[in-house]
Short mmCIF file of C-alpha atoms and ligand atoms in Angstrom, two decimals:
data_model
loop_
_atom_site.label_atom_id
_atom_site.label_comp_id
_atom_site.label_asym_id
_atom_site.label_seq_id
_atom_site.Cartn_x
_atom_site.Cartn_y
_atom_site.Cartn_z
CA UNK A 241 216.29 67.95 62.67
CA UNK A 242 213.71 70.39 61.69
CA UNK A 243 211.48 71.90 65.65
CA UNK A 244 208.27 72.37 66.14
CA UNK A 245 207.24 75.73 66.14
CA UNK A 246 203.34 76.62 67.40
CA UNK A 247 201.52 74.45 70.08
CA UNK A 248 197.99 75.27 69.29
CA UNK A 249 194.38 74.17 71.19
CA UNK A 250 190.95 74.06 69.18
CA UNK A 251 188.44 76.23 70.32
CA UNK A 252 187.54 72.95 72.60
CA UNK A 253 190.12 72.95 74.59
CA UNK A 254 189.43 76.74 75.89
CA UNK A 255 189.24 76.72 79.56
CA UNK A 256 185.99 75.92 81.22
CA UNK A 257 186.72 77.46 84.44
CA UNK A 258 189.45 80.01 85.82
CA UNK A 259 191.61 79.08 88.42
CA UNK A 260 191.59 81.30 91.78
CA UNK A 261 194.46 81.44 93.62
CA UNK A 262 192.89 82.57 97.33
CA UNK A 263 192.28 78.30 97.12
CA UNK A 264 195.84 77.70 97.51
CA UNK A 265 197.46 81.38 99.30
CA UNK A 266 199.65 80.06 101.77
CA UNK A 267 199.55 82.87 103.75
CA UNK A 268 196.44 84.58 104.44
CA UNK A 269 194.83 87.28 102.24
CA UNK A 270 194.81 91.06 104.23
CA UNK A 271 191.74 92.21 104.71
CA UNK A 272 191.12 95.57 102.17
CA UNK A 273 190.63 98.87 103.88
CA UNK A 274 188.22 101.39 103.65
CA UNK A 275 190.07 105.08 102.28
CA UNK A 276 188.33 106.87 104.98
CA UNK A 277 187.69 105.05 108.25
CA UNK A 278 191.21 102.52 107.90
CA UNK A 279 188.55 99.79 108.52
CA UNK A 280 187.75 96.58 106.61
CA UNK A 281 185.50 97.62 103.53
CA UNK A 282 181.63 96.46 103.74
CA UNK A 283 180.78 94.73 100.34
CA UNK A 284 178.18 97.90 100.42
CA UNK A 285 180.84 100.23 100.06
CA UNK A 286 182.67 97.93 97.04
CA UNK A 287 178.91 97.87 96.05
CA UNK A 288 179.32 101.28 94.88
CA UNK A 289 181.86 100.86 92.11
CA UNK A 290 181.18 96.54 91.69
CA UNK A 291 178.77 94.39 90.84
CA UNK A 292 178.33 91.75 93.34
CA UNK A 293 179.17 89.12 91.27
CA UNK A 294 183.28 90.47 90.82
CA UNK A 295 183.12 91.23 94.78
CA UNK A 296 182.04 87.88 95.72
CA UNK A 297 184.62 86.46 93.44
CA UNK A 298 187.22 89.07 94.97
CA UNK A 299 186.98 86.91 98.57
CA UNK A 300 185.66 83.71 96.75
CA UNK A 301 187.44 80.83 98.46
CA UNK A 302 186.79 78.43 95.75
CA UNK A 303 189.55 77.16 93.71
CA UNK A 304 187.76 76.83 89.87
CA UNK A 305 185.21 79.37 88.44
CA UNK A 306 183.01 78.74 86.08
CA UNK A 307 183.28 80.97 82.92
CA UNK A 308 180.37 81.73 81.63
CA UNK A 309 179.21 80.35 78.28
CA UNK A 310 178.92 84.44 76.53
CA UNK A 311 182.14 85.12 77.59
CA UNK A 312 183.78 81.88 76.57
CA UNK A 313 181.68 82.88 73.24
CA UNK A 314 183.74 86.24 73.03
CA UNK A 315 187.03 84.46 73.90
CA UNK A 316 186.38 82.27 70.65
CA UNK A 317 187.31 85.39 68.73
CA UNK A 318 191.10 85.13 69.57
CA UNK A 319 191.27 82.30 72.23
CA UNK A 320 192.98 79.97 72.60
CA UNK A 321 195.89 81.93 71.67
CA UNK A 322 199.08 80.74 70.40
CA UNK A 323 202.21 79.08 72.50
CA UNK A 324 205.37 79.26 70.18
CA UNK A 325 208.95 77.78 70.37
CA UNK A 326 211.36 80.51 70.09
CA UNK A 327 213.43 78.33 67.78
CA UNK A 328 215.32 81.09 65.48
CA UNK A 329 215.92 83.28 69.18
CA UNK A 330 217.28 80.29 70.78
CA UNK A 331 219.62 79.99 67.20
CA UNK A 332 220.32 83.65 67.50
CA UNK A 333 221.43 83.44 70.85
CA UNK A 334 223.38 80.14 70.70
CA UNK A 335 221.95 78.81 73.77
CA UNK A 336 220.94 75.30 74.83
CA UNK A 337 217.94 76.49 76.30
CA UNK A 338 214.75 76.16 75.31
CA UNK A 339 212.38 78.91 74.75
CA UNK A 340 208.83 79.15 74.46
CA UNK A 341 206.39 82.10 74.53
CA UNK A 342 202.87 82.61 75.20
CA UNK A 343 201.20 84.92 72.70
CA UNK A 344 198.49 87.53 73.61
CA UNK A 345 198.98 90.15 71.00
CA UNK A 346 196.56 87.80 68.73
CA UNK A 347 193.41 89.27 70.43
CA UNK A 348 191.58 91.89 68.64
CA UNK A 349 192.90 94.95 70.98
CA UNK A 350 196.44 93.57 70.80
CA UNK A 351 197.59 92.29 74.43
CA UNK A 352 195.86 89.94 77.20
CA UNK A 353 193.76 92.69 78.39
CA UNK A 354 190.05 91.98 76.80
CA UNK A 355 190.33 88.58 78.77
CA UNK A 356 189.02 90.49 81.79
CA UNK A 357 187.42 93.52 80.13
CA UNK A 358 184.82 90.48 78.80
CA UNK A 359 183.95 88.83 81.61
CA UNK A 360 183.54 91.93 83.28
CA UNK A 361 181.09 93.77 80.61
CA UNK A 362 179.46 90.82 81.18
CA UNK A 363 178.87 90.58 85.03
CA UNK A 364 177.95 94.54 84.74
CA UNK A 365 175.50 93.61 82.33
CA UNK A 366 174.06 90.66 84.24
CA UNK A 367 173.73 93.37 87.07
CA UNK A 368 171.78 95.66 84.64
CA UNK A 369 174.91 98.63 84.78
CA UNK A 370 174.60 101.11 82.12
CA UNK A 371 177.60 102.67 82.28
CA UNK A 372 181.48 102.21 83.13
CA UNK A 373 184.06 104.00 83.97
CA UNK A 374 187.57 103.65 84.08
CA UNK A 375 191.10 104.79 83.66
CA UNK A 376 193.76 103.84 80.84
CA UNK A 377 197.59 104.36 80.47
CA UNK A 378 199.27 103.32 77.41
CA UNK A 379 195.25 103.16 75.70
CA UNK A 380 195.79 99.10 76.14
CA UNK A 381 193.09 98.79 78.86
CA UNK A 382 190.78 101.38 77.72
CA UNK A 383 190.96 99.95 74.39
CA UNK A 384 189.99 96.11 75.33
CA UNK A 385 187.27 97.85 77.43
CA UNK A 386 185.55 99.72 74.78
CA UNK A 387 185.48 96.42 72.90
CA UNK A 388 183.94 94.53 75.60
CA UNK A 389 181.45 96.83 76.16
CA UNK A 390 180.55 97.80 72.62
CA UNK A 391 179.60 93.80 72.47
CA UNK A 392 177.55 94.23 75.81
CA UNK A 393 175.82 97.67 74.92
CA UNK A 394 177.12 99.99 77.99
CA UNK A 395 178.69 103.21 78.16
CA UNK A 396 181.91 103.77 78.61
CA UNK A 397 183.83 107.04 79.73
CA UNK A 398 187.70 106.74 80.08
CA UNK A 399 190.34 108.76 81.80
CA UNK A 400 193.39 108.69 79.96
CA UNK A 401 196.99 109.74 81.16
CA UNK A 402 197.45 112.80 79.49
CA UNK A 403 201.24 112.09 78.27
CA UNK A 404 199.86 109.19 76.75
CA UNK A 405 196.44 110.32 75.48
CA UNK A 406 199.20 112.73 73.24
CA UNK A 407 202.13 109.98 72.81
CA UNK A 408 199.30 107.73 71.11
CA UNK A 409 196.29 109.40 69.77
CA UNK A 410 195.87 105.37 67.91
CA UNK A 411 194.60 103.67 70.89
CA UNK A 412 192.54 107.14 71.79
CA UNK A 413 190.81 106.16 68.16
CA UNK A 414 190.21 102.76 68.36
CA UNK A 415 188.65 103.38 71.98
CA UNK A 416 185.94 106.01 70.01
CA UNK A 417 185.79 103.21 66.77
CA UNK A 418 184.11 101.12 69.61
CA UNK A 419 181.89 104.45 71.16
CA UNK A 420 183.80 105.05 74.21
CA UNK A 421 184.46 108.83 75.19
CA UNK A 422 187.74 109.56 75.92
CA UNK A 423 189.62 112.31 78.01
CA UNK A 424 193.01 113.53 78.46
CA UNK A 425 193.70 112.82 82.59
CA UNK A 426 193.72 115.34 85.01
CA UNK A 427 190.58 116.91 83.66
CA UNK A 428 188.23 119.61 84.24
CA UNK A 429 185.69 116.53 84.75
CA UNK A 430 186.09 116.12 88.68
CA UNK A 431 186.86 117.52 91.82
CA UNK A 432 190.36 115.69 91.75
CA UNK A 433 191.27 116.72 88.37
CA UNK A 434 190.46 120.24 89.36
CA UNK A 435 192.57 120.15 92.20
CA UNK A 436 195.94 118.62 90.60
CA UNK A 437 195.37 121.32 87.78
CA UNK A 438 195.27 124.10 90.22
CA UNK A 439 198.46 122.77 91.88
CA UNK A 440 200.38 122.10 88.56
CA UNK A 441 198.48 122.87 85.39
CA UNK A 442 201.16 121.26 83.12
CA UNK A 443 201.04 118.34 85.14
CA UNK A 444 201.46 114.77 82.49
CA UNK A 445 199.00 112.56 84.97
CA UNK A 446 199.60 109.45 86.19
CA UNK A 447 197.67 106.41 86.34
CA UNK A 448 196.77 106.91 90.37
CA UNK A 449 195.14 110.23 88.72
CA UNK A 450 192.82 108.58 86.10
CA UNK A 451 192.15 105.92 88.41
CA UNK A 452 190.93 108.73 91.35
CA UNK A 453 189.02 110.60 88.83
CA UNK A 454 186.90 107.46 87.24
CA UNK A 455 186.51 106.29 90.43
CA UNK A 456 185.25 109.86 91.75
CA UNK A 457 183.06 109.78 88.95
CA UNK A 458 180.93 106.38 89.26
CA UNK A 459 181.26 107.01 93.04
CA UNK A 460 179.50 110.34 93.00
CA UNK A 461 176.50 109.21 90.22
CA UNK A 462 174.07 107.88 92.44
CA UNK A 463 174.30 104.37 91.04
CA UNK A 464 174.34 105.38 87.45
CA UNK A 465 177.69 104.58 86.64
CA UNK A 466 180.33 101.71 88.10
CA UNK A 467 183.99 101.49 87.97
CA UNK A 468 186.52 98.74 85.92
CA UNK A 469 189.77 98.05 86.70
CA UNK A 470 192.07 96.69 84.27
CA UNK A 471 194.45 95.25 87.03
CA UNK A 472 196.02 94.65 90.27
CA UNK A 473 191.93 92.92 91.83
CA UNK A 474 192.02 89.39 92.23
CA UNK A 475 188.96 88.76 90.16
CA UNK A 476 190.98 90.81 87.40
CA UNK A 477 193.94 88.37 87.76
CA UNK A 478 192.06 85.28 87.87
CA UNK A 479 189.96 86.15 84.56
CA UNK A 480 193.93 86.35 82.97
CA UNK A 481 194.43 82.84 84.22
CA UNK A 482 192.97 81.55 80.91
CA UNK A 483 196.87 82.25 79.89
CA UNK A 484 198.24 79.69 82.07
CA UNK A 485 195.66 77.37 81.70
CA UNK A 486 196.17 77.32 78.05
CA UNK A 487 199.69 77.32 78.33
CA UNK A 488 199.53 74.24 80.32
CA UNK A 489 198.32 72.40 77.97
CA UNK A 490 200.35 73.50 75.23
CA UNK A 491 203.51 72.53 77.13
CA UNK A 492 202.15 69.42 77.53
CA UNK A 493 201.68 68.91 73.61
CA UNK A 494 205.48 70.24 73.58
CA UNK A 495 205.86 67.43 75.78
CA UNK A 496 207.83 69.59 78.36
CA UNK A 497 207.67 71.40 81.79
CA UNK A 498 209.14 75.00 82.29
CA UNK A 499 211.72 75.16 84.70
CA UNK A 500 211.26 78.69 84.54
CA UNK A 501 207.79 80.68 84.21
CA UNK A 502 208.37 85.25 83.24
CA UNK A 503 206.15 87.90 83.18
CA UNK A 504 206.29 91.37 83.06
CA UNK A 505 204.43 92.74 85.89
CA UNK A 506 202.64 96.60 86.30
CA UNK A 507 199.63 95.65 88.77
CA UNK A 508 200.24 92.01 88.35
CA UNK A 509 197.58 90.75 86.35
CA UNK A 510 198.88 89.25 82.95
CA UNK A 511 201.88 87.64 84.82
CA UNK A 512 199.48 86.19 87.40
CA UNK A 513 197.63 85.09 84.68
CA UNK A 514 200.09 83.21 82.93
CA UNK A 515 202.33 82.08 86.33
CA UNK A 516 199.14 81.09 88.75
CA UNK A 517 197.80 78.09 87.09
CA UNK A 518 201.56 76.67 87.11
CA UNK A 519 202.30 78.07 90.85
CA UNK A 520 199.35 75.83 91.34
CA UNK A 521 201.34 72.92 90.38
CA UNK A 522 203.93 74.21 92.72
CA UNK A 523 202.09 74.90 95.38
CA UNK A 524 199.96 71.52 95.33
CA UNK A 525 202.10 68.94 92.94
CA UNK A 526 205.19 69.09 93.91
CA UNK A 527 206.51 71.16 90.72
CA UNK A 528 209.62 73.61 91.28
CA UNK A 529 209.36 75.61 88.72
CA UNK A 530 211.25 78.60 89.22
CA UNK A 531 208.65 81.76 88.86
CA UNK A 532 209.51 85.47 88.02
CA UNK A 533 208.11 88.80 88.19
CA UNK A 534 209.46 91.28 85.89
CA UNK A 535 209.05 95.26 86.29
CA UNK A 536 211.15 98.33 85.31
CA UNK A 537 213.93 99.91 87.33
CA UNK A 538 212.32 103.20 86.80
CA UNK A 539 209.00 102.07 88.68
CA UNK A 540 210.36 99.63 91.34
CA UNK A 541 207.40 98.69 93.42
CA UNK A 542 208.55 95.06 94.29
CA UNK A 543 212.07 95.33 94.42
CA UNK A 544 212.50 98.66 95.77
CA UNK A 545 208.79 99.14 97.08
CA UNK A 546 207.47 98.53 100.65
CA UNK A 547 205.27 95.46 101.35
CA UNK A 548 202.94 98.11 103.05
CA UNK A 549 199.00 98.78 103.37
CA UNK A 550 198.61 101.76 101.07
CA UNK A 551 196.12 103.41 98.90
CA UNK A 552 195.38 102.18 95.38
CA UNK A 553 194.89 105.47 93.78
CA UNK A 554 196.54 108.83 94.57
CA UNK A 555 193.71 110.58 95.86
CA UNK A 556 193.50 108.16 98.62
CA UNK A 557 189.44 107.81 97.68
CA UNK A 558 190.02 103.90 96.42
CA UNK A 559 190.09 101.24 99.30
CA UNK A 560 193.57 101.07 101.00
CA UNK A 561 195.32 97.10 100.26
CA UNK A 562 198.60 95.91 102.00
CA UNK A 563 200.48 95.31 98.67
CA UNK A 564 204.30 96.48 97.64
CA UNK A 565 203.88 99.85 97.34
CA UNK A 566 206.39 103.13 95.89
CA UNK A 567 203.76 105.08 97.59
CA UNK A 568 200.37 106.25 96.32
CA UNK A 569 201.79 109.89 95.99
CA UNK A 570 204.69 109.00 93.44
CA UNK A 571 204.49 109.78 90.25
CA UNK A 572 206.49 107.26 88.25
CA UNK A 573 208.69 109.12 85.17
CA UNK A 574 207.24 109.04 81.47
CA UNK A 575 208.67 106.07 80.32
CA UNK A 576 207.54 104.30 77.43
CA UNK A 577 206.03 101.00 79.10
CA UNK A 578 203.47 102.72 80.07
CA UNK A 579 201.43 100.17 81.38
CA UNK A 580 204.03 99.24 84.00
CA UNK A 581 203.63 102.76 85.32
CA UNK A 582 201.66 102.09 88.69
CA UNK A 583 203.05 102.68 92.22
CA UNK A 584 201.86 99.30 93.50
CA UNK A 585 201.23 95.57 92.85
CA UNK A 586 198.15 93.53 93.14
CA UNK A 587 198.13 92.11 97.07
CA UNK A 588 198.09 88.14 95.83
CA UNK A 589 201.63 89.11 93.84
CA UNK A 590 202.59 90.88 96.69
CA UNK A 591 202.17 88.47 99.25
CA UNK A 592 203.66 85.60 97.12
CA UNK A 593 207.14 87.40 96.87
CA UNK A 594 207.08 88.07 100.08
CA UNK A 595 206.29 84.94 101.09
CA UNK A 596 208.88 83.78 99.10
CA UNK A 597 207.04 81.79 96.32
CA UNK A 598 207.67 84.19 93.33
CA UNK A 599 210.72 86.10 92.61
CA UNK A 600 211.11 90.04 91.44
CA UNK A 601 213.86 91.36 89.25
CA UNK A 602 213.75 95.13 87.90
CA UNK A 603 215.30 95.81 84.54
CA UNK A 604 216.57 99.05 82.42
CA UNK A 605 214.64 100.44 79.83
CA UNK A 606 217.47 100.33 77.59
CA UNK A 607 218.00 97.03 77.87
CA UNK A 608 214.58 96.09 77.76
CA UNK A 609 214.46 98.30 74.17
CA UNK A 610 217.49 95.87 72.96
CA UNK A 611 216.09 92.82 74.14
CA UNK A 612 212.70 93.19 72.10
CA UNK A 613 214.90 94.32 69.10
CA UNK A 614 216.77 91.49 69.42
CA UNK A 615 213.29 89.04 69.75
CA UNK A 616 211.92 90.85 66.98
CA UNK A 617 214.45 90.40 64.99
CA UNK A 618 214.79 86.75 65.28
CA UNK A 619 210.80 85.67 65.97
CA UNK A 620 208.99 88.63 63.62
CA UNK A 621 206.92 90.03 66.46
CA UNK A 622 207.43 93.44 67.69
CA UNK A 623 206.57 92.92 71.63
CA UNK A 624 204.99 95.65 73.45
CA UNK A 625 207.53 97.83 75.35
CA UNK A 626 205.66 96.30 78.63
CA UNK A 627 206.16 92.43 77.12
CA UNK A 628 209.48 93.71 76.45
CA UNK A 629 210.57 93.34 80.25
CA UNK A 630 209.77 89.56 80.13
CA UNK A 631 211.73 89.14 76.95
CA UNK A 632 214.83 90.75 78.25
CA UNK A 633 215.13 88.33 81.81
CA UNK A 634 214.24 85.22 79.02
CA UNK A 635 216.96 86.19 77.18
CA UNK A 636 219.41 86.76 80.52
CA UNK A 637 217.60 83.49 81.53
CA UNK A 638 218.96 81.56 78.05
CA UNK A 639 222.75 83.20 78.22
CA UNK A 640 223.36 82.44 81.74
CA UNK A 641 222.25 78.64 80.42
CA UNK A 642 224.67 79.17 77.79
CA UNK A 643 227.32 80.12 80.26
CA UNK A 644 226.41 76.85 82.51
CA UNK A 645 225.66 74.58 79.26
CA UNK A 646 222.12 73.90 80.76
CA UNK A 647 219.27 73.19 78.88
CA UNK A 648 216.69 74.48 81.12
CA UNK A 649 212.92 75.07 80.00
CA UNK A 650 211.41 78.75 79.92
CA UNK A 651 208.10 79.68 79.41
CA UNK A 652 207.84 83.66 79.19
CA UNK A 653 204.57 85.80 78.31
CA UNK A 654 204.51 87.99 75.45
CA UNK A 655 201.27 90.00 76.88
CA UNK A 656 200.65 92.07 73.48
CA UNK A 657 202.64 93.43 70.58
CA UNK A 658 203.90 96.69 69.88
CA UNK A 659 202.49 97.92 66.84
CA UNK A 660 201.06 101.81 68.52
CA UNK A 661 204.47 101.99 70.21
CA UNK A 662 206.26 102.76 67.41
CA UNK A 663 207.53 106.28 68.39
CA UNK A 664 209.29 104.44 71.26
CA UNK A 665 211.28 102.21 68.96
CA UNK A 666 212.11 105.17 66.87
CA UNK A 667 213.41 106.68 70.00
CA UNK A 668 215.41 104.35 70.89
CA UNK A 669 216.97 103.73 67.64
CA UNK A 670 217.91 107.35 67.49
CA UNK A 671 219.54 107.08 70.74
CA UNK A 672 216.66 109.44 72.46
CA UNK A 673 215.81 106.91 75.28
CA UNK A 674 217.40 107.23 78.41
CA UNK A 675 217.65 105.10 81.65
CA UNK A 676 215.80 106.57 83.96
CA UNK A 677 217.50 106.57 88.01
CA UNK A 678 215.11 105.51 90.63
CA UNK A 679 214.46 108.07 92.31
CA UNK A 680 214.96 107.22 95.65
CA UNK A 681 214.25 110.76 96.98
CA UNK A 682 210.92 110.92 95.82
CA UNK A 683 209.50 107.48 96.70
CA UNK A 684 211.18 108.63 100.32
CA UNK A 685 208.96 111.24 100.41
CA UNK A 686 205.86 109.64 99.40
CA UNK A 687 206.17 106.89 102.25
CA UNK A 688 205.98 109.60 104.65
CA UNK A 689 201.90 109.72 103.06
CA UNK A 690 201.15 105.96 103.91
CA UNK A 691 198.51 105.32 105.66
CA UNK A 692 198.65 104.99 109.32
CA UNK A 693 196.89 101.35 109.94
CA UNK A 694 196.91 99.43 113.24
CA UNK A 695 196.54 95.79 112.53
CA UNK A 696 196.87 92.84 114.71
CA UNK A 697 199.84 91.29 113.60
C1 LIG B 953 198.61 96.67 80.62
C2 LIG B 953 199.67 95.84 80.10
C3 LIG B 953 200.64 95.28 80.95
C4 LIG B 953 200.71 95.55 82.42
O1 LIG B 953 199.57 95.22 83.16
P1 LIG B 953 199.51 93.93 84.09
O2 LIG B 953 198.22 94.05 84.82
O3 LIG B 953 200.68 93.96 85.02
O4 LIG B 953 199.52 92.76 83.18
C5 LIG B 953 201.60 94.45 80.39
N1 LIG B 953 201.64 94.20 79.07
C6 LIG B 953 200.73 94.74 78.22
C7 LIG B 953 200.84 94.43 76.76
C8 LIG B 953 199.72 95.56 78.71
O5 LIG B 953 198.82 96.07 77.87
#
């Protein structure tokens, strides 16, 4: 009997509204921090680097959001996106499972980032900001970012992680195709920059760098410039929930119901995206869907991480959140997901594992390389090395169903493809990728630089 392969939605089925999780927290949100006095943050201080509009929907306790008709527009480019049965993978792998996959690499940038990077052009514009700054690692951020603002007319200036401003000079282009101006983070630019160069002038930055020195930048322009963030905020994670909502309904049309939801997690915000809206049905309908957070071994924050108040960037100038943290000092090693390079998690993940409600597993680069060989191989798509990490616990998922001849449902997200990540395949084909050891020393040391914060219990 021949399967059904794509589950797709006409452009009238896109979402109307995203779905905010603060509706249905069952624990309470911690308040966020201000970097300098360890107090809770005015809005006027967020005012600095926000619009209004993304700080209101930061605390907003209501549980839908309207989207706004230009950015549902946008969206129309590449939304609704595609869910697919994994069919020739679940052949491949012999396993009574079944396996379906969320696509976001169908967007014009290539991964589930311009979902946010819209809708936030767009509140800036409402609120009359010229400019924007912000940070990138891989160039997947930055990328969707120049897009969105290219189709809102503002500025953008980026701060890209040096190793990967080098690694891949493609996503460097594409960001100046759409007028942004890019630089290689630390720079010369700002005060922080200066300072890590003076301490270590070879040093390869790290996304806590970029994010201190964009940050430093709209902070100190006298309202000239504000600050995006790709990730990690809760208005950045409810934008992404478009995913799940979509995916919803396209299990629905499969006429199933995961048993198990995956997604690869850096700050949080594609696998919140995807996971929330069916938490939701968790949390308020009874579902037990099993839901799980995927990062690498090499950057650990929620399985080796402490659920901690820390800062969000490493030059402890961004506001301080209590979120599992490897400490805002660490500098994660150079591997090739670069987007799951950040020392913490955004605060609603966070509080979710440790409130039991989500799981965390960390996985091995090299394993993560031979999982997306293995899923390319059999579905066509090359994943992104990031995606990668939810492909390899789907496929541990579907074997260990295979072991127990159960024919559970999972539902992963494949956040982008891989197609400027080439040079990491090649590496690993060549045998040049290593597993990298946690390195438990280091994130040691960089707790001893948490904040000190006295909060009634
Ligand atoms: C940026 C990125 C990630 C990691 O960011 P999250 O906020 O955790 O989603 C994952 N996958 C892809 C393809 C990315 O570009």
């Amino acid at each position: 009997m021949s399967a059904q392969y794509k589950y797709l939605l006409d452009e009238s089925k896109l979402p109307k509204a995203w779905y905010n999780i603060n509706a249905d927290l069952p624990v309470p949100p911690q308040p966020v921090l201000h970097p300098g006095t360890l107090e809770p943050v005015t809005p006027d201080f967020l005012g600095v680097l926000f619009p209004m509009s993304l700080i209101l929907q930061e605390i907003s306790p209501e549980r839908w959001i309207e989207i706004p008709e230009p950015v549902r527009e946008i969206y129309k480019l590449w939304r609704p996106t595609p869910l697919l049965r994994a069919v020739r993978l679940e052949q491949a792998l012999d396993t009574p499972a079944h396996i379906y996959y969320k696509y976001e690499g169908v967007s014009p940038v290539g991964s589930h980032k311009p979902n946010t990077a819209v809708a936030q052009a767009f509140y800036n514009k409402e609120a009359g900001t010229q400019a924007l700054t912000t940070e990138t690692g891989a160039g997947q951020w930055g990328s969707a970012l120049a897009m969105a603002c290219n189709f809102f007319g503002i500025d953008l200036e980026v701060y890209m992680v040096k190793v990967s401003y080098h690694q891949k000079p493609y996503r460097r282009i594409i960001m100046e195709n759409f007028g942004a101006q890019v630089f290689a983070s630390p720079t010369e630019r700002t005060n922080y920059g200066r300072s890590v160069l003076a301490q270590d002038p070879q040093s390869p930055g790290s996304l806590g760098i970029a994010i201190s020195e964009a940050v430093e930048v709209a902070a100190t322009s006298g309202g000239a410039k504000k600050y995006s963030l790709g990730s990690v905020l809760g208005h950045v994670l409810m934008h992404q929930t478009v995913i799940g909502l979509e995916a919803l309904q396209q299990m629905e049309l499969a006429g199933e119901y995961p048993d198990l939801i995956i997604g690869c997690a850096g700050g949080g915000s594609n696998f919140a995206g995807f996971a929330y809206p069916f938490l939701h049905q968790n949390l308020t309908a009874g579902k037990t869907t099993r839901i799980i957070a995927v990062e690498p071994a090499s950057c650990p924050s929620l399985t080796r991480g402490k659920y901690a108040f820390d800062f969000g960037d490493t030059a402890a100038m961004a506001p301080i959140v209590k979120m599992y943290t490897l400490g805002h000092t660490f500098v994660p090693p150079g591997i090739h997901a670069g987007g799951l390079r950040y020392h913490g998690m955004s605060p609603s993940v966070s509080a979710l594992v440790n409130h039991g409600d989500i799981e965390a597993r960390a996985v091995k680069q090299l394993a993560t390389f031979e999982a997306a060989v293995q899923f390319s191989k059999a579905e066509g798509i090359i994943p992104a090395p990031e995606s990668a990490h939810a492909v390899r616990v789907a496929i541990d998922e579907a074997l260990a169903c295979k072991q127990r001849g159960e024919q559970k449902v999972i539902a992963f997200n494949l956040s982008g493809h891989g197609h400027f990540d080439m040079l990491a395949y090649e590496a690993y084909h060549h045998g040049r990728l290593e597993d990298f050891e946690y390195p438990i020393e280091a994130v040691e040391e960089a707790m001893t630089h948490l904040p000190t914060v006295s909060m009634p219990a």
